[in-house]
């Protein structure tokens, strides 16, 4: 009798493990579209900032508004069974944006490069935290985003905007495509 109880317990553990892995894959696929979207938003935003540094506020305001509209649409499409997903999405991204704005106000004056590092480092931190808790691929993405951002900030002053466009934005977009395949 003991062996069948042990077998049943082992089978239940295996089922729980399979469920957890399936949930992880679903999470990666649901998140992948957002990562690609925001990766391209960062590519365009940093590239335009490199070209038109005097218009940094206008560039990022337009990029963020467009990305918020597209992102809430993606959230509704990938999670149609979650009521109010668009509002939750907007609240989450809005809180990140609000934090960045408030840090700019509290720490004023910041250089444009310093201000531009707030969101990338915060996003990298969120992926690291999420990876430590649940999904190891997010940990890899978060560490890579943080390291690449700091390399650009510390050592690539003349190429900073272009580096951030392709290193941060490109890594985010490629990571989204990588997660889509799981």
PDB file of C-alpha atoms in Angstrom:
ATOM      1  CA  UNK A   1       0.000   0.000   0.000  1.00  0.00           C
ATOM      2  CA  UNK A   2       2.852   2.376   0.805  1.00  0.00           C
ATOM      3  CA  UNK A   3       4.353   2.066  -2.644  1.00  0.00           C
ATOM      4  CA  UNK A   4       1.105   3.096  -4.349  1.00  0.00           C
ATOM      5  CA  UNK A   5       0.795   6.125  -2.030  1.00  0.00           C
ATOM      6  CA  UNK A   6       4.357   7.109  -2.894  1.00  0.00           C
ATOM      7  CA  UNK A   7       3.630   6.598  -6.580  1.00  0.00           C
ATOM      8  CA  UNK A   8       0.519   8.769  -6.314  1.00  0.00           C
ATOM      9  CA  UNK A   9       2.454  11.515  -4.510  1.00  0.00           C
ATOM     10  CA  UNK A  10       5.205  11.381  -7.151  1.00  0.00           C
ATOM     11  CA  UNK A  11       2.602  11.549  -9.930  1.00  0.00           C
ATOM     12  CA  UNK A  12       0.993  14.589  -8.290  1.00  0.00           C
ATOM     13  CA  UNK A  13       4.389  16.323  -8.006  1.00  0.00           C
ATOM     14  CA  UNK A  14       5.074  15.612 -11.683  1.00  0.00           C
ATOM     15  CA  UNK A  15       1.666  17.003 -12.657  1.00  0.00           C
ATOM     16  CA  UNK A  16       2.318  20.154 -10.601  1.00  0.00           C
ATOM     17  CA  UNK A  17       5.705  20.551 -12.270  1.00  0.00           C
ATOM     18  CA  UNK A  18       4.174  20.165 -15.732  1.00  0.00           C
ATOM     19  CA  UNK A  19       1.494  22.752 -14.857  1.00  0.00           C
ATOM     20  CA  UNK A  20       4.128  25.206 -13.638  1.00  0.00           C
ATOM     21  CA  UNK A  21       6.197  24.775 -16.803  1.00  0.00           C
ATOM     22  CA  UNK A  22       3.124  25.190 -19.019  1.00  0.00           C
ATOM     23  CA  UNK A  23       2.205  28.382 -17.146  1.00  0.00           C
ATOM     24  CA  UNK A  24       5.740  29.643 -17.675  1.00  0.00           C
ATOM     25  CA  UNK A  25       5.580  29.034 -21.396  1.00  0.00           C
ATOM     26  CA  UNK A  26       2.200  30.775 -21.596  1.00  0.00           C
ATOM     27  CA  UNK A  27       3.635  33.706 -19.641  1.00  0.00           C
ATOM     28  CA  UNK A  28       6.626  33.955 -21.977  1.00  0.00           C
ATOM     29  CA  UNK A  29       4.388  33.911 -25.049  1.00  0.00           C
ATOM     30  CA  UNK A  30       1.998  36.497 -23.599  1.00  0.00           C
ATOM     31  CA  UNK A  31       4.881  38.796 -22.644  1.00  0.00           C
ATOM     32  CA  UNK A  32       6.745  38.405 -25.929  1.00  0.00           C
ATOM     33  CA  UNK A  33       4.504  40.787 -27.867  1.00  0.00           C
ATOM     34  CA  UNK A  34       4.969  43.516 -25.269  1.00  0.00           C
ATOM     35  CA  UNK A  35       8.730  43.049 -25.317  1.00  0.00           C
ATOM     36  CA  UNK A  36       8.875  43.344 -29.094  1.00  0.00           C
ATOM     37  CA  UNK A  37       6.627  46.429 -29.028  1.00  0.00           C
ATOM     38  CA  UNK A  38       8.593  48.224 -26.320  1.00  0.00           C
ATOM     39  CA  UNK A  39      11.880  47.132 -27.868  1.00  0.00           C
ATOM     40  CA  UNK A  40      10.934  48.875 -31.094  1.00  0.00           C
ATOM     41  CA  UNK A  41       9.624  51.870 -29.133  1.00  0.00           C
ATOM     42  CA  UNK A  42      13.022  52.179 -27.439  1.00  0.00           C
ATOM     43  CA  UNK A  43      14.865  51.733 -30.739  1.00  0.00           C
ATOM     44  CA  UNK A  44      12.853  54.516 -32.364  1.00  0.00           C
ATOM     45  CA  UNK A  45      12.886  56.747 -29.269  1.00  0.00           C
ATOM     46  CA  UNK A  46      16.617  56.540 -28.664  1.00  0.00           C
ATOM     47  CA  UNK A  47      17.422  56.913 -32.377  1.00  0.00           C
ATOM     48  CA  UNK A  48      15.206  59.990 -32.682  1.00  0.00           C
ATOM     49  CA  UNK A  49      16.737  61.392 -29.501  1.00  0.00           C
ATOM     50  CA  UNK A  50      20.183  60.913 -31.034  1.00  0.00           C
ATOM     51  CA  UNK A  51      19.051  62.841 -34.104  1.00  0.00           C
ATOM     52  CA  UNK A  52      16.966  65.511 -32.355  1.00  0.00           C
ATOM     53  CA  UNK A  53      18.360  65.882 -28.836  1.00  0.00           C
ATOM     54  CA  UNK A  54      16.703  69.282 -28.373  1.00  0.00           C
ATOM     55  CA  UNK A  55      13.278  67.661 -28.791  1.00  0.00           C
ATOM     56  CA  UNK A  56      13.772  64.807 -26.334  1.00  0.00           C
ATOM     57  CA  UNK A  57      10.560  65.509 -24.405  1.00  0.00           C
ATOM     58  CA  UNK A  58       8.431  65.667 -27.571  1.00  0.00           C
ATOM     59  CA  UNK A  59      10.056  62.534 -29.021  1.00  0.00           C
ATOM     60  CA  UNK A  60       9.466  60.435 -25.910  1.00  0.00           C
ATOM     61  CA  UNK A  61       5.966  61.787 -25.299  1.00  0.00           C
ATOM     62  CA  UNK A  62       4.883  60.714 -28.786  1.00  0.00           C
ATOM     63  CA  UNK A  63       6.679  57.356 -28.578  1.00  0.00           C
ATOM     64  CA  UNK A  64       5.124  56.559 -25.194  1.00  0.00           C
ATOM     65  CA  UNK A  65       1.598  57.524 -26.249  1.00  0.00           C
ATOM     66  CA  UNK A  66       1.811  55.369 -29.381  1.00  0.00           C
ATOM     67  CA  UNK A  67       3.352  52.445 -27.462  1.00  0.00           C
ATOM     68  CA  UNK A  68       0.695  52.697 -24.725  1.00  0.00           C
ATOM     69  CA  UNK A  69      -2.118  52.508 -27.271  1.00  0.00           C
ATOM     70  CA  UNK A  70      -0.491  49.585 -29.091  1.00  0.00           C
ATOM     71  CA  UNK A  71       0.449  47.860 -25.829  1.00  0.00           C
ATOM     72  CA  UNK A  72      -3.057  48.026 -24.382  1.00  0.00           C
ATOM     73  CA  UNK A  73      -4.373  46.562 -27.635  1.00  0.00           C
ATOM     74  CA  UNK A  74      -1.850  43.715 -27.429  1.00  0.00           C
ATOM     75  CA  UNK A  75      -2.771  43.116 -23.779  1.00  0.00           C
ATOM     76  CA  UNK A  76      -6.477  42.860 -24.658  1.00  0.00           C
ATOM     77  CA  UNK A  77      -5.752  40.507 -27.549  1.00  0.00           C
ATOM     78  CA  UNK A  78      -3.393  38.186 -25.649  1.00  0.00           C
ATOM     79  CA  UNK A  79      -5.476  38.102 -22.449  1.00  0.00           C
ATOM     80  CA  UNK A  80      -9.132  38.445 -23.521  1.00  0.00           C
ATOM     81  CA  UNK A  81     -10.384  36.437 -20.541  1.00  0.00           C
ATOM     82  CA  UNK A  82      -8.967  38.852 -17.927  1.00  0.00           C
ATOM     83  CA  UNK A  83     -11.493  41.609 -17.189  1.00  0.00           C
ATOM     84  CA  UNK A  84     -10.032  45.117 -17.261  1.00  0.00           C
ATOM     85  CA  UNK A  85      -6.656  43.999 -18.608  1.00  0.00           C
ATOM     86  CA  UNK A  86      -6.188  47.209 -20.610  1.00  0.00           C
ATOM     87  CA  UNK A  87      -6.687  49.346 -17.503  1.00  0.00           C
ATOM     88  CA  UNK A  88      -4.324  47.167 -15.491  1.00  0.00           C
ATOM     89  CA  UNK A  89      -1.772  47.431 -18.264  1.00  0.00           C
ATOM     90  CA  UNK A  90      -2.110  51.216 -18.429  1.00  0.00           C
ATOM     91  CA  UNK A  91      -1.862  51.463 -14.632  1.00  0.00           C
ATOM     92  CA  UNK A  92       1.305  49.354 -14.581  1.00  0.00           C
ATOM     93  CA  UNK A  93       3.069  51.258 -17.356  1.00  0.00           C
ATOM     94  CA  UNK A  94       1.715  54.551 -16.000  1.00  0.00           C
ATOM     95  CA  UNK A  95       3.200  53.835 -12.580  1.00  0.00           C
ATOM     96  CA  UNK A  96       6.605  53.158 -14.166  1.00  0.00           C
ATOM     97  CA  UNK A  97       6.377  56.407 -16.122  1.00  0.00           C
ATOM     98  CA  UNK A  98       5.246  58.320 -13.051  1.00  0.00           C
ATOM     99  CA  UNK A  99       8.186  56.960 -11.068  1.00  0.00           C
ATOM    100  CA  UNK A 100      10.600  58.101 -13.794  1.00  0.00           C
ATOM    101  CA  UNK A 101       9.043  61.572 -13.903  1.00  0.00           C
ATOM    102  CA  UNK A 102       9.089  61.914 -10.106  1.00  0.00           C
ATOM    103  CA  UNK A 103      12.726  60.813  -9.914  1.00  0.00           C
ATOM    104  CA  UNK A 104      13.549  63.456 -12.530  1.00  0.00           C
ATOM    105  CA  UNK A 105      11.774  66.075 -10.424  1.00  0.00           C
ATOM    106  CA  UNK A 106      13.365  65.016  -7.136  1.00  0.00           C
ATOM    107  CA  UNK A 107      16.868  64.630  -8.548  1.00  0.00           C
ATOM    108  CA  UNK A 108      16.709  67.689 -10.833  1.00  0.00           C
ATOM    109  CA  UNK A 109      18.848  68.715 -12.622  1.00  0.00           C
ATOM    110  CA  UNK A 110      19.633  65.528 -14.492  1.00  0.00           C
ATOM    111  CA  UNK A 111      21.427  65.412 -17.802  1.00  0.00           C
ATOM    112  CA  UNK A 112      19.419  63.943 -20.690  1.00  0.00           C
ATOM    113  CA  UNK A 113      21.583  60.803 -20.525  1.00  0.00           C
ATOM    114  CA  UNK A 114      20.957  60.389 -16.798  1.00  0.00           C
ATOM    115  CA  UNK A 115      17.221  60.839 -17.255  1.00  0.00           C
ATOM    116  CA  UNK A 116      17.234  58.386 -20.154  1.00  0.00           C
ATOM    117  CA  UNK A 117      18.741  55.693 -17.923  1.00  0.00           C
ATOM    118  CA  UNK A 118      15.867  55.654 -15.413  1.00  0.00           C
ATOM    119  CA  UNK A 119      13.349  53.591 -17.375  1.00  0.00           C
ATOM    120  CA  UNK A 120      15.867  51.090 -18.826  1.00  0.00           C
ATOM    121  CA  UNK A 121      17.397  50.359 -15.426  1.00  0.00           C
ATOM    122  CA  UNK A 122      13.972  50.079 -13.809  1.00  0.00           C
ATOM    123  CA  UNK A 123      12.752  47.733 -16.566  1.00  0.00           C
ATOM    124  CA  UNK A 124      15.914  45.643 -16.201  1.00  0.00           C
ATOM    125  CA  UNK A 125      15.329  45.459 -12.440  1.00  0.00           C
ATOM    126  CA  UNK A 126      11.728  44.339 -12.941  1.00  0.00           C
ATOM    127  CA  UNK A 127      12.841  41.527 -15.235  1.00  0.00           C
ATOM    128  CA  UNK A 128      15.548  40.483 -12.765  1.00  0.00           C
ATOM    129  CA  UNK A 129      13.022  40.368  -9.913  1.00  0.00           C
ATOM    130  CA  UNK A 130      10.526  38.441 -12.001  1.00  0.00           C
ATOM    131  CA  UNK A 131      13.232  36.041 -13.100  1.00  0.00           C
ATOM    132  CA  UNK A 132      14.409  35.397  -9.552  1.00  0.00           C
ATOM    133  CA  UNK A 133      10.845  34.687  -8.445  1.00  0.00           C
ATOM    134  CA  UNK A 134       9.404  32.662 -11.288  1.00  0.00           C
ATOM    135  CA  UNK A 135      10.919  32.674 -14.734  1.00  0.00           C
ATOM    136  CA  UNK A 136      14.682  32.192 -15.231  1.00  0.00           C
ATOM    137  CA  UNK A 137      14.668  33.533 -18.802  1.00  0.00           C
ATOM    138  CA  UNK A 138      13.538  36.907 -17.437  1.00  0.00           C
ATOM    139  CA  UNK A 139      16.548  36.904 -15.118  1.00  0.00           C
ATOM    140  CA  UNK A 140      18.889  36.498 -18.090  1.00  0.00           C
ATOM    141  CA  UNK A 141      17.092  39.259 -20.012  1.00  0.00           C
ATOM    142  CA  UNK A 142      17.125  41.642 -17.050  1.00  0.00           C
ATOM    143  CA  UNK A 143      20.824  41.183 -16.316  1.00  0.00           C
ATOM    144  CA  UNK A 144      21.697  41.601 -19.990  1.00  0.00           C
ATOM    145  CA  UNK A 145      19.604  44.788 -20.260  1.00  0.00           C
ATOM    146  CA  UNK A 146      21.204  46.273 -17.128  1.00  0.00           C
ATOM    147  CA  UNK A 147      24.766  45.441 -18.185  1.00  0.00           C
ATOM    148  CA  UNK A 148      24.321  46.744 -21.726  1.00  0.00           C
ATOM    149  CA  UNK A 149      22.715  49.963 -20.471  1.00  0.00           C
ATOM    150  CA  UNK A 150      25.539  50.608 -18.013  1.00  0.00           C
ATOM    151  CA  UNK A 151      28.205  49.895 -20.641  1.00  0.00           C
ATOM    152  CA  UNK A 152      26.646  52.547 -22.868  1.00  0.00           C
ATOM    153  CA  UNK A 153      26.284  55.050 -20.067  1.00  0.00           C
ATOM    154  CA  UNK A 154      29.767  54.628 -18.624  1.00  0.00           C
ATOM    155  CA  UNK A 155      31.920  54.168 -21.711  1.00  0.00           C
ATOM    156  CA  UNK A 156      30.106  55.171 -24.879  1.00  0.00           C
ATOM    157  CA  UNK A 157      29.351  58.844 -24.330  1.00  0.00           C
ATOM    158  CA  UNK A 158      29.555  59.886 -27.995  1.00  0.00           C
ATOM    159  CA  UNK A 159      27.505  56.878 -29.113  1.00  0.00           C
ATOM    160  CA  UNK A 160      25.169  56.669 -26.125  1.00  0.00           C
ATOM    161  CA  UNK A 161      21.818  57.238 -27.908  1.00  0.00           C
ATOM    162  CA  UNK A 162      22.665  54.844 -30.738  1.00  0.00           C
ATOM    163  CA  UNK A 163      24.000  52.263 -28.311  1.00  0.00           C
ATOM    164  CA  UNK A 164      20.829  52.426 -26.220  1.00  0.00           C
ATOM    165  CA  UNK A 165      18.664  52.178 -29.332  1.00  0.00           C
ATOM    166  CA  UNK A 166      20.249  48.974 -30.487  1.00  0.00           C
ATOM    167  CA  UNK A 167      21.637  47.477 -27.259  1.00  0.00           C
ATOM    168  CA  UNK A 168      18.641  48.115 -25.002  1.00  0.00           C
ATOM    169  CA  UNK A 169      15.794  48.384 -27.528  1.00  0.00           C
ATOM    170  CA  UNK A 170      17.234  45.706 -29.782  1.00  0.00           C
ATOM    171  CA  UNK A 171      17.857  43.309 -26.899  1.00  0.00           C
ATOM    172  CA  UNK A 172      14.306  43.810 -25.643  1.00  0.00           C
ATOM    173  CA  UNK A 173      12.827  43.158 -29.115  1.00  0.00           C
ATOM    174  CA  UNK A 174      15.033  40.129 -29.773  1.00  0.00           C
ATOM    175  CA  UNK A 175      14.209  38.771 -26.315  1.00  0.00           C
ATOM    176  CA  UNK A 176      10.521  39.043 -27.152  1.00  0.00           C
ATOM    177  CA  UNK A 177      11.077  37.035 -30.325  1.00  0.00           C
ATOM    178  CA  UNK A 178      13.121  34.494 -28.350  1.00  0.00           C
ATOM    179  CA  UNK A 179      10.329  34.063 -25.786  1.00  0.00           C
ATOM    180  CA  UNK A 180       7.701  33.729 -28.509  1.00  0.00           C
ATOM    181  CA  UNK A 181       9.306  30.460 -29.587  1.00  0.00           C
ATOM    182  CA  UNK A 182       8.685  28.805 -26.204  1.00  0.00           C
TER     183      UNK A 182
END
